[in-house]
JSON list of C-alpha atoms and ligand atoms in Angstrom, two decimals:
[
{"chain": "A", "resi": 139, "resn": "MET", "atom": "CA", "xyz": [-52.36, -3.07, 14.23]},
{"chain": "A", "resi": 140, "resn": "SER", "atom": "CA", "xyz": [-48.73, -3.01, 13.23]},
{"chain": "A", "resi": 141, "resn": "HIS", "atom": "CA", "xyz": [-46.65, 0.22, 13.40]},
{"chain": "A", "resi": 142, "resn": "ALA", "atom": "CA", "xyz": [-43.99, -1.19, 11.03]},
{"chain": "A", "resi": 143, "resn": "ARG", "atom": "CA", "xyz": [-43.49, 1.10, 8.09]},
{"chain": "A", "resi": 144, "resn": "ALA", "atom": "CA", "xyz": [-43.35, -0.30, 4.68]},
{"chain": "A", "resi": 145, "resn": "PHE", "atom": "CA", "xyz": [-41.03, 1.43, 2.30]},
{"chain": "A", "resi": 146, "resn": "THR", "atom": "CA", "xyz": [-42.11, 2.05, -1.22]},
{"chain": "A", "resi": 147, "resn": "ARG", "atom": "CA", "xyz": [-39.84, 0.99, -4.04]},
{"chain": "A", "resi": 148, "resn": "ARG", "atom": "CA", "xyz": [-39.11, 4.69, -4.68]},
{"chain": "A", "resi": 149, "resn": "GLN", "atom": "CA", "xyz": [-38.01, 5.29, -1.07]},
{"chain": "A", "resi": 150, "resn": "VAL", "atom": "CA", "xyz": [-35.71, 2.25, -1.18]},
{"chain": "A", "resi": 151, "resn": "LEU", "atom": "CA", "xyz": [-34.12, 3.39, -4.39]},
{"chain": "A", "resi": 152, "resn": "GLN", "atom": "CA", "xyz": [-33.71, 6.96, -3.13]},
{"chain": "A", "resi": 153, "resn": "ARG", "atom": "CA", "xyz": [-31.90, 5.74, 0.02]},
{"chain": "A", "resi": 154, "resn": "ALA", "atom": "CA", "xyz": [-29.76, 3.33, -1.93]},
{"chain": "A", "resi": 155, "resn": "ALA", "atom": "CA", "xyz": [-28.73, 6.20, -4.24]},
{"chain": "A", "resi": 156, "resn": "LEU", "atom": "CA", "xyz": [-27.60, 8.11, -1.16]},
{"chain": "A", "resi": 157, "resn": "VAL", "atom": "CA", "xyz": [-25.67, 5.25, 0.46]},
{"chain": "A", "resi": 158, "resn": "LEU", "atom": "CA", "xyz": [-24.18, 3.35, -2.46]},
{"chain": "A", "resi": 159, "resn": "PRO", "atom": "CA", "xyz": [-21.68, 6.11, -3.47]},
{"chain": "A", "resi": 160, "resn": "LEU", "atom": "CA", "xyz": [-20.16, 5.83, 0.03]},
{"chain": "A", "resi": 161, "resn": "ALA", "atom": "CA", "xyz": [-19.51, 2.11, -0.29]},
{"chain": "A", "resi": 162, "resn": "PRO", "atom": "CA", "xyz": [-15.96, 2.53, -1.74]},
{"chain": "A", "resi": 163, "resn": "LEU", "atom": "CA", "xyz": [-15.05, 4.74, 1.22]},
{"chain": "A", "resi": 164, "resn": "ALA", "atom": "CA", "xyz": [-16.06, 1.99, 3.62]},
{"chain": "A", "resi": 165, "resn": "ALA", "atom": "CA", "xyz": [-14.14, -0.61, 1.59]},
{"chain": "A", "resi": 166, "resn": "ALA", "atom": "CA", "xyz": [-10.87, 1.38, 1.45]},
{"chain": "A", "resi": 167, "resn": "PRO", "atom": "CA", "xyz": [-9.77, 0.61, 5.05]},
{"chain": "A", "resi": 168, "resn": "LEU", "atom": "CA", "xyz": [-10.58, -3.09, 4.51]},
{"chain": "A", "resi": 169, "resn": "GLN", "atom": "CA", "xyz": [-8.51, -3.11, 1.31]},
{"chain": "A", "resi": 170, "resn": "GLU", "atom": "CA", "xyz": [-5.64, -1.40, 3.08]},
{"chain": "A", "resi": 171, "resn": "ALA", "atom": "CA", "xyz": [-5.72, -3.90, 5.91]},
{"chain": "A", "resi": 172, "resn": "LEU", "atom": "CA", "xyz": [-5.74, -6.82, 3.45]},
{"chain": "A", "resi": 173, "resn": "ALA", "atom": "CA", "xyz": [-2.73, -5.26, 1.55]},
{"chain": "A", "resi": 174, "resn": "ASP", "atom": "CA", "xyz": [-0.87, -4.84, 4.85]},
{"chain": "A", "resi": 175, "resn": "ALA", "atom": "CA", "xyz": [-1.59, -8.50, 5.82]},
{"chain": "A", "resi": 176, "resn": "ALA", "atom": "CA", "xyz": [-0.44, -9.72, 2.37]},
{"chain": "A", "resi": 177, "resn": "ALA", "atom": "CA", "xyz": [2.78, -7.66, 2.64]},
{"chain": "A", "resi": 178, "resn": "ALA", "atom": "CA", "xyz": [3.45, -8.96, 6.12]},
{"chain": "A", "resi": 179, "resn": "ALA", "atom": "CA", "xyz": [3.19, -12.50, 4.76]},
{"chain": "A", "resi": 180, "resn": "LEU", "atom": "CA", "xyz": [5.98, -11.96, 2.24]},
{"chain": "A", "resi": 181, "resn": "PRO", "atom": "CA", "xyz": [9.49, -12.90, 3.34]},
{"chain": "A", "resi": 182, "resn": "LEU", "atom": "CA", "xyz": [11.72, -9.92, 3.87]},
{"chain": "A", "resi": 183, "resn": "LEU", "atom": "CA", "xyz": [14.35, -9.38, 1.19]},
{"chain": "A", "resi": 184, "resn": "SER", "atom": "CA", "xyz": [17.83, -10.17, 2.49]},
{"chain": "A", "resi": 185, "resn": "SER", "atom": "CA", "xyz": [20.69, -7.87, 1.56]},
{"chain": "A", "resi": 186, "resn": "ASP", "atom": "CA", "xyz": [22.57, -11.14, 0.84]},
{"chain": "A", "resi": 187, "resn": "ASP", "atom": "CA", "xyz": [20.18, -11.94, -2.04]},
{"chain": "A", "resi": 188, "resn": "PRO", "atom": "CA", "xyz": [22.18, -11.82, -5.30]},
{"chain": "A", "resi": 189, "resn": "GLN", "atom": "CA", "xyz": [19.76, -9.41, -6.98]},
{"chain": "A", "resi": 190, "resn": "ALA", "atom": "CA", "xyz": [19.71, -7.29, -3.83]},
{"chain": "A", "resi": 191, "resn": "LYS", "atom": "CA", "xyz": [23.48, -7.18, -3.82]},
{"chain": "A", "resi": 192, "resn": "ALA", "atom": "CA", "xyz": [23.56, -6.26, -7.50]},
{"chain": "A", "resi": 193, "resn": "LEU", "atom": "CA", "xyz": [21.24, -3.34, -6.77]},
{"chain": "A", "resi": 194, "resn": "LYS", "atom": "CA", "xyz": [23.01, -2.42, -3.51]},
{"chain": "A", "resi": 195, "resn": "TYR", "atom": "CA", "xyz": [19.83, -2.93, -1.53]},
{"chain": "A", "resi": 196, "resn": "VAL", "atom": "CA", "xyz": [20.01, -2.14, 2.22]},
{"chain": "A", "resi": 197, "resn": "ALA", "atom": "CA", "xyz": [17.30, -2.45, 4.75]},
{"chain": "A", "resi": 198, "resn": "ASP", "atom": "CA", "xyz": [18.28, 0.91, 6.25]},
{"chain": "A", "resi": 199, "resn": "ALA", "atom": "CA", "xyz": [19.06, 3.66, 3.78]},
{"chain": "A", "resi": 200, "resn": "LYS", "atom": "CA", "xyz": [21.26, 5.35, 6.34]},
{"chain": "A", "resi": 201, "resn": "GLN", "atom": "CA", "xyz": [23.69, 2.47, 6.05]},
{"chain": "A", "resi": 202, "resn": "SER", "atom": "CA", "xyz": [24.26, 3.13, 2.38]},
{"chain": "A", "resi": 203, "resn": "LYS", "atom": "CA", "xyz": [26.85, 5.55, 1.15]},
{"chain": "A", "resi": 204, "resn": "ASP", "atom": "CA", "xyz": [25.10, 5.69, -2.18]},
{"chain": "A", "resi": 205, "resn": "ALA", "atom": "CA", "xyz": [21.62, 6.70, -1.05]},
{"chain": "A", "resi": 206, "resn": "LYS", "atom": "CA", "xyz": [20.72, 10.36, -1.13]},
{"chain": "A", "resi": 207, "resn": "PRO", "atom": "CA", "xyz": [19.32, 11.74, 2.12]},
{"chain": "A", "resi": 208, "resn": "ASP", "atom": "CA", "xyz": [15.61, 11.13, 2.41]},
{"chain": "A", "resi": 209, "resn": "ASN", "atom": "CA", "xyz": [15.51, 8.58, -0.42]},
{"chain": "A", "resi": 210, "resn": "THR", "atom": "CA", "xyz": [13.95, 5.45, 0.99]},
{"chain": "A", "resi": 211, "resn": "CYS", "atom": "CA", "xyz": [11.72, 2.66, -0.21]},
{"chain": "A", "resi": 212, "resn": "ALA", "atom": "CA", "xyz": [8.78, 4.40, 1.43]},
{"chain": "A", "resi": 213, "resn": "ASN", "atom": "CA", "xyz": [9.01, 7.29, -1.04]},
{"chain": "A", "resi": 214, "resn": "CYS", "atom": "CA", "xyz": [10.12, 5.26, -4.06]},
{"chain": "A", "resi": 215, "resn": "ALA", "atom": "CA", "xyz": [7.78, 5.00, -7.03]},
{"chain": "A", "resi": 216, "resn": "LEU", "atom": "CA", "xyz": [8.33, 1.19, -7.12]},
{"chain": "A", "resi": 217, "resn": "TYR", "atom": "CA", "xyz": [7.28, 0.65, -3.51]},
{"chain": "A", "resi": 218, "resn": "GLN", "atom": "CA", "xyz": [3.88, -1.08, -3.22]},
{"chain": "A", "resi": 219, "resn": "GLY", "atom": "CA", "xyz": [3.42, -0.95, 0.53]},
{"chain": "A", "resi": 220, "resn": "THR", "atom": "CA", "xyz": [0.59, 1.10, 1.98]},
{"chain": "A", "resi": 221, "resn": "TYR", "atom": "CA", "xyz": [1.24, 4.56, 3.37]},
{"chain": "A", "resi": 222, "resn": "GLY", "atom": "CA", "xyz": [2.89, 4.37, 6.75]},
{"chain": "A", "resi": 223, "resn": "SER", "atom": "CA", "xyz": [3.64, 0.64, 6.46]},
{"chain": "A", "resi": 224, "resn": "ALA", "atom": "CA", "xyz": [6.89, -0.72, 7.89]},
{"chain": "A", "resi": 225, "resn": "GLN", "atom": "CA", "xyz": [7.47, -2.99, 4.93]},
{"chain": "A", "resi": 226, "resn": "GLY", "atom": "CA", "xyz": [5.87, -3.83, 1.61]},
{"chain": "A", "resi": 227, "resn": "PRO", "atom": "CA", "xyz": [6.28, -5.31, -1.81]},
{"chain": "A", "resi": 228, "resn": "CYS", "atom": "CA", "xyz": [8.55, -3.81, -4.45]},
{"chain": "A", "resi": 229, "resn": "GLN", "atom": "CA", "xyz": [8.17, -4.10, -8.23]},
{"chain": "A", "resi": 230, "resn": "ILE", "atom": "CA", "xyz": [11.88, -4.85, -8.56]},
{"chain": "A", "resi": 231, "resn": "PHE", "atom": "CA", "xyz": [11.86, -7.77, -6.09]},
{"chain": "A", "resi": 232, "resn": "PRO", "atom": "CA", "xyz": [8.69, -9.82, -6.71]},
{"chain": "A", "resi": 233, "resn": "GLY", "atom": "CA", "xyz": [7.67, -12.21, -3.91]},
{"chain": "A", "resi": 234, "resn": "LYS", "atom": "CA", "xyz": [9.69, -10.37, -1.32]},
{"chain": "A", "resi": 235, "resn": "ALA", "atom": "CA", "xyz": [9.00, -7.41, 0.99]},
{"chain": "A", "resi": 236, "resn": "VAL", "atom": "CA", "xyz": [11.41, -4.54, 1.41]},
{"chain": "A", "resi": 237, "resn": "THR", "atom": "CA", "xyz": [11.58, -2.28, 4.41]},
{"chain": "A", "resi": 238, "resn": "ALA", "atom": "CA", "xyz": [10.09, 1.14, 4.18]},
{"chain": "A", "resi": 239, "resn": "THR", "atom": "CA", "xyz": [13.43, 2.47, 5.49]},
{"chain": "A", "resi": 240, "resn": "GLY", "atom": "CA", "xyz": [15.37, 0.55, 2.86]},
{"chain": "A", "resi": 241, "resn": "TRP", "atom": "CA", "xyz": [16.95, 1.72, -0.39]},
{"chain": "A", "resi": 242, "resn": "CYS", "atom": "CA", "xyz": [18.44, 0.32, -3.58]},
{"chain": "A", "resi": 243, "resn": "SER", "atom": "CA", "xyz": [20.07, 1.79, -6.69]},
{"chain": "A", "resi": 244, "resn": "SER", "atom": "CA", "xyz": [16.82, 1.51, -8.57]},
{"chain": "A", "resi": 245, "resn": "TRP", "atom": "CA", "xyz": [15.17, 4.09, -6.37]},
{"chain": "A", "resi": 246, "resn": "SER", "atom": "CA", "xyz": [12.83, 6.20, -8.51]},
{"chain": "A", "resi": 247, "resn": "ALA", "atom": "CA", "xyz": [11.05, 9.47, -7.65]},
{"chain": "A", "resi": 248, "resn": "GLN", "atom": "CA", "xyz": [7.30, 9.34, -7.33]},
{"chain": "A", "resi": 249, "resn": "MET", "atom": "CA", "xyz": [5.38, 11.37, -9.93]},
{"chain": "B", "resi": 1497, "resn": "SF4", "atom": "FE1", "xyz": [13.17, 0.18, -2.36]},
{"chain": "B", "resi": 1497, "resn": "SF4", "atom": "FE2", "xyz": [12.55, 1.40, -4.63]},
{"chain": "B", "resi": 1497, "resn": "SF4", "atom": "FE3", "xyz": [14.69, -0.14, -4.52]},
{"chain": "B", "resi": 1497, "resn": "SF4", "atom": "FE4", "xyz": [12.29, -1.26, -4.41]},
{"chain": "B", "resi": 1497, "resn": "SF4", "atom": "S1", "xyz": [13.22, -0.12, -6.17]},
{"chain": "B", "resi": 1497, "resn": "SF4", "atom": "S2", "xyz": [14.04, -1.75, -3.11]},
{"chain": "B", "resi": 1497, "resn": "SF4", "atom": "S3", "xyz": [11.18, 0.29, -3.27]},
{"chain": "B", "resi": 1497, "resn": "SF4", "atom": "S4", "xyz": [14.39, 1.83, -3.41]}
]
């Protein structure tokens, strides 16, 4: 005689109802890891890039005389890197990554 327990359809649905709402929580770290990998694959924006020069981009905000203290790419509304990332995409410079410590004259406060 088998001791395996067969679940009724009701039991399966009840357990699924408990577990399925947690699925996005499990997926979030994976999505963040994929975003970090995608950002790492982007070439870093050079401060010699013509658009970067036009917007006074620097990889280290402390090197800019125009950047206000504590204004960096990491806390700019246009930064698309994940929280705590060293570099990430920027809406102003598509196809390039900017450093989290960087800054440009398009810096915008987060809402
Ligand atoms: Fe950095 Fe913001 Fe300028 Fe992009 S727009 S380079 S995130 S300061």
